[in-house]
Amino acid sequence: MTVSKMAQNLIGSEIIKLAGEVNAMIAKGEQICNLTIGDFDPKIYPIPGELRAGIAEAYAEGHTNYPPANGVAVLRKAVADFTRDRLGLSYPENDILVAGGSRPLIYATYLALVDPGDKVVFPTPSWNNNHYCHLSSATPVMVETSPENNFMPTATDVAASLKGATLLALCSPLNPTGTMFSKKDLEDICDLVIAENKSRGAGEKPLYILYDQIYWMLTFGEHKHYDPVNLRPELRDYTIYIDGTSKCFAATGVRVGYAFGPTVVIDKMKAILGHVGAWAPKAEQMATARFLHQTDAVDVFLDEFKQNVRESLDMLYHAFKDLKNEGYNVDAIEPMGAIYLSAKLDLAGKTTPSGQVLQTSKDISFYILEEAKLAVVPFSAFGSSPDLGWFRLSVGGASLESIKDSLGRLRNALQKLS
């Protein structure tokens, strides 16, 4: 008995696999600074107290039955108000779809728009688009980006790939890099999408943008979040936004995500998820609706949360810059948003104390794990070449003290290479 061709060829999450190996080491008593999973340690980054209390209250009120398939009305209204007030994007409540985090919403976008064989264009590195293409039988068109532009795609990068494509999948702030679109880069890409859609004939499927902005509230310093519809309002009929509370409120396990966009697409996504049943729990929806309207509580939480996340990212960033100045072949890109640092560990060709010659980014990550007790994820887990010596460092699951302690071990590990 065999399974489907899709299942036969499905690759599991490389990140979850690596995190499992790290957790096994931790279970054996090893002291690992775990910078792999894009998650939060609740002891370090608890969810907002008002949200936690609201969840308990909602369960006490009996909100334990099925929620509506598209989300409870009070949450869709709260999301509409929140998105209008904070982003300047006005969408009616019926064009907002709630689900159990952002993953079902991204998958529903693919299923609603993409037919087998359709082209889906996305940059590398980026999170999970290769797997969603496989699940939907799409033809992936991976566009390589460069550290010179902070691993964000430019119009020049994507221009040659848009002809005939159905979907352009973008994310800012970007997982895995922690970098963001500049206003001009996103404007130029938007203009390409507009021009491509104008070139298509009657009956041709348009080119849509999937815009994942789940990290938009986690931006640092002078860096500002931009989105397609605010920059080019004519893209309103062609942009599906992916958003939610998982990252901005350290609430990954609360599972409240939402999407919004053109009615015709959102309605089909509602039907898809209605059959799948990928709903956010009703009590969590009720509590999130109340919390989004508590403007002062939201602001107080975000101010402290962002400060703590940035402190950890800055410590890593400056440490890598110091190591670079000392002559080691490492580097890092200034953190702009999200919970990630892009770090370069260009160690291919180096020989370990045991005599192993490091060749791929996976070799490097396992050497750093064994020798420095520092767990990082290579960009190859996000669609990039295994020869690319860049890595994602995620700070949500590690304390500032743990990160600081790991940096001395990292220097020692680098010193041991020849």
GROMACS .gro file of C-alpha atoms in nm:
model
  418
    1MET     CA    1   0.000   0.000   0.000
    2THR     CA    2   0.140   0.340  -0.101
    3VAL     CA    3   0.054   0.696  -0.015
    4SER     CA    4  -0.009   0.983  -0.256
    5LYS     CA    5   0.270   1.120  -0.471
    6MET     CA    6   0.236   1.448  -0.281
    7ALA     CA    7   0.287   1.272   0.052
    8GLN     CA    8   0.568   1.055  -0.082
    9ASN     CA    9   0.766   1.360  -0.186
   10LEU     CA   10   0.676   1.587   0.104
   11ILE     CA   11   0.973   1.713   0.301
   12GLY     CA   12   0.922   1.780   0.671
   13SER     CA   13   1.015   2.111   0.828
   14GLU     CA   14   1.393   2.135   0.844
   15ILE     CA   15   1.361   2.382   1.129
   16ILE     CA   16   1.144   2.154   1.341
   17LYS     CA   17   1.381   1.864   1.272
   18LEU     CA   18   1.683   2.066   1.386
   19ALA     CA   19   1.495   2.195   1.689
   20GLY     CA   20   1.408   1.836   1.781
   21GLU     CA   21   1.775   1.740   1.778
   22VAL     CA   22   1.857   2.043   1.993
   23ASN     CA   23   1.580   1.959   2.240
   24ALA     CA   24   1.712   1.603   2.266
   25MET     CA   25   2.052   1.742   2.365
   26ILE     CA   26   1.888   1.971   2.620
   27ALA     CA   27   1.696   1.675   2.762
   28LYS     CA   28   2.029   1.502   2.821
   29GLY     CA   29   2.137   1.795   3.034
   30GLU     CA   30   2.347   1.989   2.785
   31GLN     CA   31   2.335   2.367   2.820
   32ILE     CA   32   2.236   2.484   2.471
   33CYS     CA   33   2.160   2.839   2.365
   34ASN     CA   34   1.872   2.755   2.134
   35LEU     CA   35   1.824   3.012   1.858
   36THR     CA   36   1.638   2.784   1.619
   37ILE     CA   37   1.258   2.800   1.646
   38GLY     CA   38   1.071   3.126   1.581
   39ASP     CA   39   0.892   3.090   1.913
   40PHE     CA   40   0.901   3.240   2.261
   41ASP     CA   41   0.990   3.098   2.600
   42PRO     CA   42   0.688   3.203   2.811
   43LYS     CA   43   0.914   3.245   3.115
   44ILE     CA   44   1.111   3.509   2.926
   45TYR     CA   45   0.838   3.652   2.704
   46PRO     CA   46   0.494   3.596   2.860
   47ILE     CA   47   0.182   3.701   2.673
   48PRO     CA   48   0.015   4.027   2.783
   49GLY     CA   49  -0.144   3.993   3.124
   50GLU     CA   50  -0.472   4.139   2.999
   51LEU     CA   51  -0.487   3.882   2.721
   52ARG     CA   52  -0.412   3.595   2.960
   53ALA     CA   53  -0.683   3.712   3.199
   54GLY     CA   54  -0.924   3.757   2.910
   55ILE     CA   55  -0.872   3.399   2.793
   56ALA     CA   56  -0.948   3.262   3.140
   57GLU     CA   57  -1.254   3.485   3.164
   58ALA     CA   58  -1.382   3.372   2.824
   59TYR     CA   59  -1.355   3.006   2.927
   60ALA     CA   60  -1.536   3.085   3.251
   61GLU     CA   61  -1.813   3.247   3.046
   62GLY     CA   62  -1.859   2.923   2.854
   63HIS     CA   63  -1.704   3.007   2.518
   64THR     CA   64  -1.614   2.644   2.453
   65ASN     CA   65  -1.831   2.562   2.150
   66TYR     CA   66  -1.753   2.594   1.780
   67PRO     CA   67  -1.673   2.945   1.663
   68PRO     CA   68  -1.816   3.067   1.330
   69ALA     CA   69  -1.605   2.936   1.042
   70ASN     CA   70  -1.478   3.284   0.954
   71GLY     CA   71  -1.419   3.398   1.315
   72VAL     CA   72  -1.638   3.546   1.585
   73ALA     CA   73  -1.797   3.874   1.483
   74VAL     CA   74  -1.652   4.075   1.772
   75LEU     CA   75  -1.298   3.970   1.676
   76ARG     CA   76  -1.345   4.050   1.308
   77LYS     CA   77  -1.471   4.394   1.410
   78ALA     CA   78  -1.177   4.441   1.647
   79VAL     CA   79  -0.933   4.341   1.372
   80ALA     CA   80  -1.101   4.581   1.129
   81ASP     CA   81  -1.072   4.865   1.381
   82PHE     CA   82  -0.714   4.776   1.476
   83THR     CA   83  -0.600   4.750   1.115
   84ARG     CA   84  -0.768   5.078   1.022
   85ASP     CA   85  -0.634   5.271   1.321
   86ARG     CA   86  -0.279   5.134   1.319
   87LEU     CA   87  -0.212   5.067   0.951
   88GLY     CA   88  -0.456   5.291   0.770
   89LEU     CA   89  -0.607   4.990   0.590
   90SER     CA   90  -0.987   4.988   0.588
   91TYR     CA   91  -1.149   4.650   0.524
   92PRO     CA   92  -1.506   4.550   0.615
   93GLU     CA   93  -1.555   4.280   0.876
   94ASN     CA   94  -1.677   4.032   0.614
   95ASP     CA   95  -1.343   4.058   0.432
   96ILE     CA   96  -1.155   3.946   0.743
   97LEU     CA   97  -1.094   3.576   0.800
   98VAL     CA   98  -0.978   3.434   1.134
   99ALA     CA   99  -0.793   3.104   1.168
  100GLY     CA  100  -0.568   2.907   1.403
  101GLY     CA  101  -0.257   3.113   1.333
  102SER     CA  102  -0.122   3.235   1.001
  103ARG     CA  103  -0.026   2.895   0.853
  104PRO     CA  104  -0.381   2.782   0.758
  105LEU     CA  105  -0.442   3.124   0.606
  106ILE     CA  106  -0.133   3.106   0.387
  107TYR     CA  107  -0.226   2.755   0.277
  108ALA     CA  108  -0.585   2.863   0.207
  109THR     CA  109  -0.452   3.152  -0.006
  110TYR     CA  110  -0.254   2.904  -0.215
  111LEU     CA  111  -0.552   2.670  -0.253
  112ALA     CA  112  -0.790   2.953  -0.340
  113LEU     CA  113  -0.568   3.100  -0.614
  114VAL     CA  114  -0.327   2.839  -0.745
  115ASP     CA  115  -0.411   2.560  -0.987
  116PRO     CA  116  -0.169   2.268  -1.034
  117GLY     CA  117   0.121   2.385  -1.243
  118ASP     CA  118   0.061   2.758  -1.183
  119LYS     CA  119   0.373   2.964  -1.122
  120VAL     CA  120   0.431   3.099  -0.770
  121VAL     CA  121   0.718   3.345  -0.738
  122PHE     CA  122   0.893   3.397  -0.406
  123PRO     CA  123   1.237   3.509  -0.285
  124THR     CA  124   1.491   3.291  -0.114
  125PRO     CA  125   1.546   3.280   0.169
  126SER     CA  126   1.183   3.286   0.276
  127TRP     CA  127   0.968   3.078   0.507
  128ASN     CA  128   0.782   2.770   0.383
  129ASN     CA  129   0.677   2.887   0.035
  130ASN     CA  130   0.855   2.589  -0.118
  131HIS     CA  131   0.644   2.355   0.095
  132TYR     CA  132   0.317   2.536   0.018
  133CYS     CA  133   0.401   2.507  -0.352
  134HIS     CA  134   0.444   2.133  -0.307
  135LEU     CA  135   0.117   2.099  -0.115
  136SER     CA  136  -0.075   2.290  -0.385
  137SER     CA  137   0.112   2.137  -0.684
  138ALA     CA  138   0.230   2.480  -0.790
  139THR     CA  139   0.542   2.542  -0.993
  140PRO     CA  140   0.784   2.725  -0.760
  141VAL     CA  141   0.993   3.006  -0.907
  142MET     CA  142   1.258   3.087  -0.648
  143VAL     CA  143   1.425   3.425  -0.680
  144GLU     CA  144   1.766   3.447  -0.518
  145THR     CA  145   1.835   3.758  -0.311
  146SER     CA  146   2.162   3.902  -0.181
  147PRO     CA  147   2.305   4.028   0.148
  148GLU     CA  148   2.387   4.356  -0.029
  149ASN     CA  149   2.011   4.431  -0.027
  150ASN     CA  150   1.951   4.271   0.315
  151PHE     CA  151   1.815   3.957   0.145
  152MET     CA  152   1.504   4.149   0.038
  153PRO     CA  153   1.393   4.112  -0.325
  154THR     CA  154   1.407   4.404  -0.565
  155ALA     CA  155   1.203   4.472  -0.878
  156THR     CA  156   1.507   4.374  -1.082
  157ASP     CA  157   1.522   4.040  -0.901
  158VAL     CA  158   1.159   3.944  -0.970
  159ALA     CA  159   1.086   4.117  -1.303
  160ALA     CA  160   1.177   3.827  -1.530
  161SER     CA  161   0.964   3.580  -1.332
  162LEU     CA  162   0.626   3.754  -1.318
  163LYS     CA  163   0.503   3.686  -1.672
  164GLY     CA  164   0.228   3.429  -1.645
  165ALA     CA  165   0.264   3.386  -1.269
  166THR     CA  166  -0.042   3.353  -1.045
  167LEU     CA  167   0.106   3.450  -0.709
  168LEU     CA  168   0.394   3.658  -0.577
  169ALA     CA  169   0.459   3.566  -0.212
  170LEU     CA  170   0.627   3.839  -0.009
  171CYS     CA  171   0.698   3.890   0.362
  172SER     CA  172   0.813   4.197   0.556
  173PRO     CA  173   0.963   4.202   0.815
  174LEU     CA  174   1.106   3.888   0.666
  175ASN     CA  175   1.136   3.548   0.826
  176PRO     CA  176   1.423   3.436   0.836
  177THR     CA  177   1.629   3.754   0.797
  178GLY     CA  178   1.477   4.013   1.030
  179THR     CA  179   1.507   4.267   0.747
  180MET     CA  180   1.241   4.477   0.575
  181PHE     CA  181   1.138   4.631   0.246
  182SER     CA  182   1.245   4.985   0.179
  183LYS     CA  183   0.962   5.202   0.052
  184LYS     CA  184   1.114   5.231  -0.295
  185ASP     CA  185   1.185   4.860  -0.337
  186LEU     CA  186   0.828   4.767  -0.249
  187GLU     CA  187   0.686   5.047  -0.466
  188ASP     CA  188   0.887   4.925  -0.764
  189ILE     CA  189   0.768   4.566  -0.716
  190CYS     CA  190   0.408   4.687  -0.683
  191ASP     CA  191   0.442   4.878  -1.009
  192LEU     CA  192   0.560   4.561  -1.183
  193VAL     CA  193   0.252   4.373  -1.058
  194ILE     CA  194   0.023   4.651  -1.178
  195ALA     CA  195   0.188   4.653  -1.521
  196GLU     CA  196   0.171   4.273  -1.546
  197ASN     CA  197  -0.200   4.270  -1.466
  198LYS     CA  198  -0.270   4.541  -1.723
  199SER     CA  199  -0.096   4.328  -1.985
  200ARG     CA  200  -0.323   4.028  -1.930
  201GLY     CA  201  -0.619   3.959  -2.153
  202ALA     CA  202  -0.982   3.895  -2.068
  203GLY     CA  203  -1.025   3.561  -1.896
  204GLU     CA  204  -0.663   3.541  -1.781
  205LYS     CA  205  -0.607   3.487  -1.414
  206PRO     CA  206  -0.447   3.798  -1.256
  207LEU     CA  207  -0.124   3.809  -1.062
  208TYR     CA  208  -0.192   3.829  -0.689
  209ILE     CA  209   0.033   3.928  -0.399
  210LEU     CA  210   0.037   3.726  -0.081
  211TYR     CA  211   0.172   3.975   0.174
  212ASP     CA  212   0.277   3.818   0.503
  213GLN     CA  213   0.312   4.097   0.759
  214ILE     CA  214   0.279   3.890   1.076
  215TYR     CA  215   0.579   4.076   1.226
  216TRP     CA  216   0.479   4.430   1.126
  217MET     CA  217   0.445   4.558   1.484
  218LEU     CA  218   0.797   4.435   1.569
  219THR     CA  219   1.009   4.701   1.400
  220PHE     CA  220   1.307   4.881   1.550
  221GLY     CA  221   1.446   5.233   1.546
  222GLU     CA  222   1.375   5.435   1.234
  223HIS     CA  223   1.275   5.133   1.029
  224LYS     CA  224   0.917   5.161   0.904
  225HIS     CA  225   0.678   4.897   0.779
  226TYR     CA  226   0.531   4.940   0.429
  227ASP     CA  227   0.255   4.747   0.257
  228PRO     CA  228   0.128   4.720  -0.102
  229VAL     CA  229  -0.220   4.874  -0.076
  230ASN     CA  230  -0.108   5.182   0.117
  231LEU     CA  231   0.162   5.240  -0.145
  232ARG     CA  232  -0.052   5.150  -0.448
  233PRO     CA  233  -0.429   5.151  -0.372
  234GLU     CA  234  -0.505   4.995  -0.712
  235LEU     CA  235  -0.358   4.670  -0.575
  236ARG     CA  236  -0.645   4.631  -0.328
  237ASP     CA  237  -0.818   4.376  -0.553
  238TYR     CA  238  -0.499   4.172  -0.587
  239THR     CA  239  -0.343   4.166  -0.238
  240ILE     CA  240  -0.412   3.913   0.037
  241TYR     CA  241  -0.269   4.015   0.374
  242ILE     CA  242  -0.159   3.758   0.631
  243ASP     CA  243  -0.153   3.891   0.987
  244GLY     CA  244  -0.225   3.794   1.345
  245THR     CA  245  -0.123   3.805   1.709
  246SER     CA  246   0.120   3.512   1.732
  247LYS     CA  247   0.443   3.706   1.707
  248CYS     CA  248   0.362   4.062   1.813
  249PHE     CA  249   0.214   3.948   2.146
  250ALA     CA  250   0.444   3.646   2.201
  251ALA     CA  251   0.125   3.441   2.168
  252THR     CA  252   0.232   3.163   1.931
  253GLY     CA  253   0.035   2.901   2.123
  254VAL     CA  254  -0.280   3.113   2.148
  255ARG     CA  255  -0.331   3.052   1.773
  256VAL     CA  256  -0.517   3.359   1.656
  257GLY     CA  257  -0.430   3.466   1.303
  258TYR     CA  258  -0.626   3.663   1.047
  259ALA     CA  259  -0.621   3.747   0.679
  260PHE     CA  260  -0.792   4.020   0.482
  261GLY     CA  261  -0.818   4.108   0.116
  262PRO     CA  262  -1.052   4.108  -0.185
  263THR     CA  263  -1.397   3.967  -0.113
  264VAL     CA  264  -1.393   3.708  -0.391
  265VAL     CA  265  -1.070   3.553  -0.259
  266ILE     CA  266  -1.152   3.574   0.112
  267ASP     CA  267  -1.490   3.409   0.052
  268LYS     CA  268  -1.320   3.111  -0.115
  269MET     CA  269  -1.065   3.091   0.166
  270LYS     CA  270  -1.355   3.087   0.415
  271ALA     CA  271  -1.506   2.789   0.236
  272ILE     CA  272  -1.173   2.603   0.226
  273LEU     CA  273  -1.099   2.654   0.594
  274GLY     CA  274  -1.460   2.576   0.680
  275HIS     CA  275  -1.403   2.226   0.548
  276VAL     CA  276  -1.060   2.196   0.708
  277GLY     CA  277  -1.177   2.329   1.045
  278ALA     CA  278  -0.856   2.520   1.114
  279TRP     CA  279  -1.028   2.756   1.354
  280ALA     CA  280  -0.880   2.955   1.638
  281PRO     CA  281  -1.034   2.845   1.971
  282LYS     CA  282  -1.342   3.052   2.051
  283ALA     CA  283  -1.231   3.164   2.398
  284GLU     CA  284  -0.899   3.287   2.259
  285GLN     CA  285  -1.086   3.475   1.988
  286MET     CA  286  -1.311   3.647   2.240
  287ALA     CA  287  -1.015   3.746   2.456
  288THR     CA  288  -0.817   3.876   2.158
  289ALA     CA  289  -1.112   4.090   2.051
  290ARG     CA  290  -1.121   4.254   2.394
  291PHE     CA  291  -0.745   4.300   2.408
  292LEU     CA  292  -0.714   4.467   2.066
  293HIS     CA  293  -0.949   4.738   2.187
  294GLN     CA  294  -0.732   4.805   2.497
  295THR     CA  295  -0.510   5.058   2.322
  296ASP     CA  296  -0.302   5.157   2.623
  297ALA     CA  297  -0.239   4.796   2.728
  298VAL     CA  298  -0.132   4.705   2.376
  299ASP     CA  299   0.111   4.997   2.361
  300VAL     CA  300   0.260   4.930   2.705
  301PHE     CA  301   0.316   4.564   2.620
  302LEU     CA  302   0.471   4.636   2.280
  303ASP     CA  303   0.708   4.899   2.417
  304GLU     CA  304   0.861   4.663   2.673
  305PHE     CA  305   0.846   4.357   2.447
  306LYS     CA  306   1.022   4.528   2.158
  307GLN     CA  307   1.287   4.671   2.387
  308ASN     CA  308   1.371   4.326   2.525
  309VAL     CA  309   1.375   4.160   2.183
  310ARG     CA  310   1.592   4.434   2.039
  311GLU     CA  311   1.837   4.410   2.331
  312SER     CA  312   1.899   4.043   2.252
  313LEU     CA  313   1.926   4.105   1.877
  314ASP     CA  314   2.163   4.398   1.928
  315MET     CA  315   2.387   4.193   2.156
  316LEU     CA  316   2.420   3.926   1.887
  317TYR     CA  317   2.467   4.180   1.609
  318HIS     CA  318   2.745   4.370   1.784
  319ALA     CA  319   2.914   4.046   1.889
  320PHE     CA  320   2.931   3.928   1.529
  321LYS     CA  321   3.063   4.266   1.419
  322ASP     CA  322   3.331   4.247   1.689
  323LEU     CA  323   3.431   3.898   1.574
  324LYS     CA  324   3.450   4.025   1.217
  325ASN     CA  325   3.677   4.310   1.327
  326GLU     CA  326   3.898   4.054   1.499
  327GLY     CA  327   3.952   3.884   1.164
  328TYR     CA  328   3.703   3.598   1.176
  329ASN     CA  329   3.504   3.533   0.859
  330VAL     CA  330   3.170   3.620   1.011
  331ASP     CA  331   2.928   3.909   0.974
  332ALA     CA  332   2.571   4.017   1.049
  333ILE     CA  333   2.304   4.247   0.911
  334GLU     CA  334   2.155   4.512   1.136
  335PRO     CA  335   1.826   4.382   1.283
  336MET     CA  336   1.533   4.585   1.152
  337GLY     CA  337   1.229   4.389   1.267
  338ALA     CA  338   1.085   4.054   1.379
  339ILE     CA  339   1.287   3.834   1.618
  340TYR     CA  340   1.568   3.727   1.386
  341LEU     CA  341   1.927   3.816   1.308
  342SER     CA  342   2.091   3.732   0.976
  343ALA     CA  343   2.440   3.610   1.065
  344LYS     CA  344   2.722   3.503   0.835
  345LEU     CA  345   2.943   3.211   0.935
  346ASP     CA  346   3.149   3.164   0.620
  347LEU     CA  347   3.346   2.866   0.745
  348ALA     CA  348   3.334   2.633   0.443
  349GLY     CA  349   3.676   2.480   0.383
  350LYS     CA  350   3.779   2.512   0.747
  351THR     CA  351   3.896   2.202   0.935
  352THR     CA  352   3.761   2.111   1.277
  353PRO     CA  353   3.979   1.977   1.562
  354SER     CA  354   3.854   1.625   1.474
  355GLY     CA  355   3.977   1.663   1.117
  356GLN     CA  356   3.640   1.719   0.948
  357VAL     CA  357   3.642   1.968   0.662
  358LEU     CA  358   3.331   2.186   0.681
  359GLN     CA  359   3.160   2.199   0.343
  360THR     CA  360   2.794   2.296   0.371
  361SER     CA  361   2.593   2.528   0.591
  362LYS     CA  362   2.452   2.219   0.763
  363ASP     CA  363   2.807   2.108   0.848
  364ILE     CA  364   2.874   2.451   0.994
  365SER     CA  365   2.554   2.460   1.200
  366PHE     CA  366   2.630   2.120   1.354
  367TYR     CA  367   2.987   2.219   1.432
  368ILE     CA  368   2.868   2.536   1.607
  369LEU     CA  369   2.607   2.331   1.793
  370GLU     CA  370   2.859   2.072   1.914
  371GLU     CA  371   3.147   2.304   1.990
  372ALA     CA  372   2.980   2.629   2.097
  373LYS     CA  373   2.651   2.483   2.224
  374LEU     CA  374   2.483   2.742   2.004
  375ALA     CA  375   2.191   2.628   1.786
  376VAL     CA  376   2.122   2.823   1.467
  377VAL     CA  377   1.934   2.750   1.142
  378PRO     CA  378   2.105   2.770   0.800
  379PHE     CA  379   1.932   2.967   0.526
  380SER     CA  380   1.928   2.640   0.330
  381ALA     CA  381   1.625   2.554   0.546
  382PHE     CA  382   1.452   2.848   0.375
  383GLY     CA  383   1.524   2.755   0.016
  384SER     CA  384   1.874   2.901  -0.021
  385SER     CA  385   2.175   2.710  -0.148
  386PRO     CA  386   2.344   2.475   0.101
  387ASP     CA  387   2.667   2.654   0.012
  388LEU     CA  388   2.540   2.988   0.141
  389GLY     CA  389   2.708   3.061   0.474
  390TRP     CA  390   2.423   3.260   0.625
  391PHE     CA  391   2.208   3.162   0.921
  392ARG     CA  392   1.894   3.264   1.110
  393LEU     CA  393   1.934   3.337   1.480
  394SER     CA  394   1.599   3.357   1.658
  395VAL     CA  395   1.602   3.519   2.003
  396GLY     CA  396   1.254   3.442   2.138
  397GLY     CA  397   1.350   3.121   2.313
  398ALA     CA  398   1.673   3.228   2.483
  399SER     CA  399   1.745   3.462   2.772
  400LEU     CA  400   1.982   3.754   2.735
  401GLU     CA  401   2.218   3.582   2.980
  402SER     CA  402   2.215   3.259   2.778
  403ILE     CA  403   2.293   3.450   2.459
  404LYS     CA  404   2.575   3.639   2.628
  405ASP     CA  405   2.726   3.316   2.763
  406SER     CA  406   2.717   3.155   2.418
  407LEU     CA  407   2.926   3.425   2.255
  408GLY     CA  408   3.247   3.332   2.437
  409ARG     CA  409   3.194   2.970   2.334
  410LEU     CA  410   3.141   3.081   1.975
  411ARG     CA  411   3.472   3.268   1.975
  412ASN     CA  412   3.649   2.959   2.111
  413ALA     CA  413   3.487   2.741   1.845
  414LEU     CA  414   3.606   2.976   1.572
  415GLN     CA  415   3.958   2.977   1.717
  416LYS     CA  416   3.977   2.597   1.698
  417LEU     CA  417   3.923   2.590   1.321
  418SER     CA  418   4.220   2.573   1.087
   0.00000   0.00000   0.00000
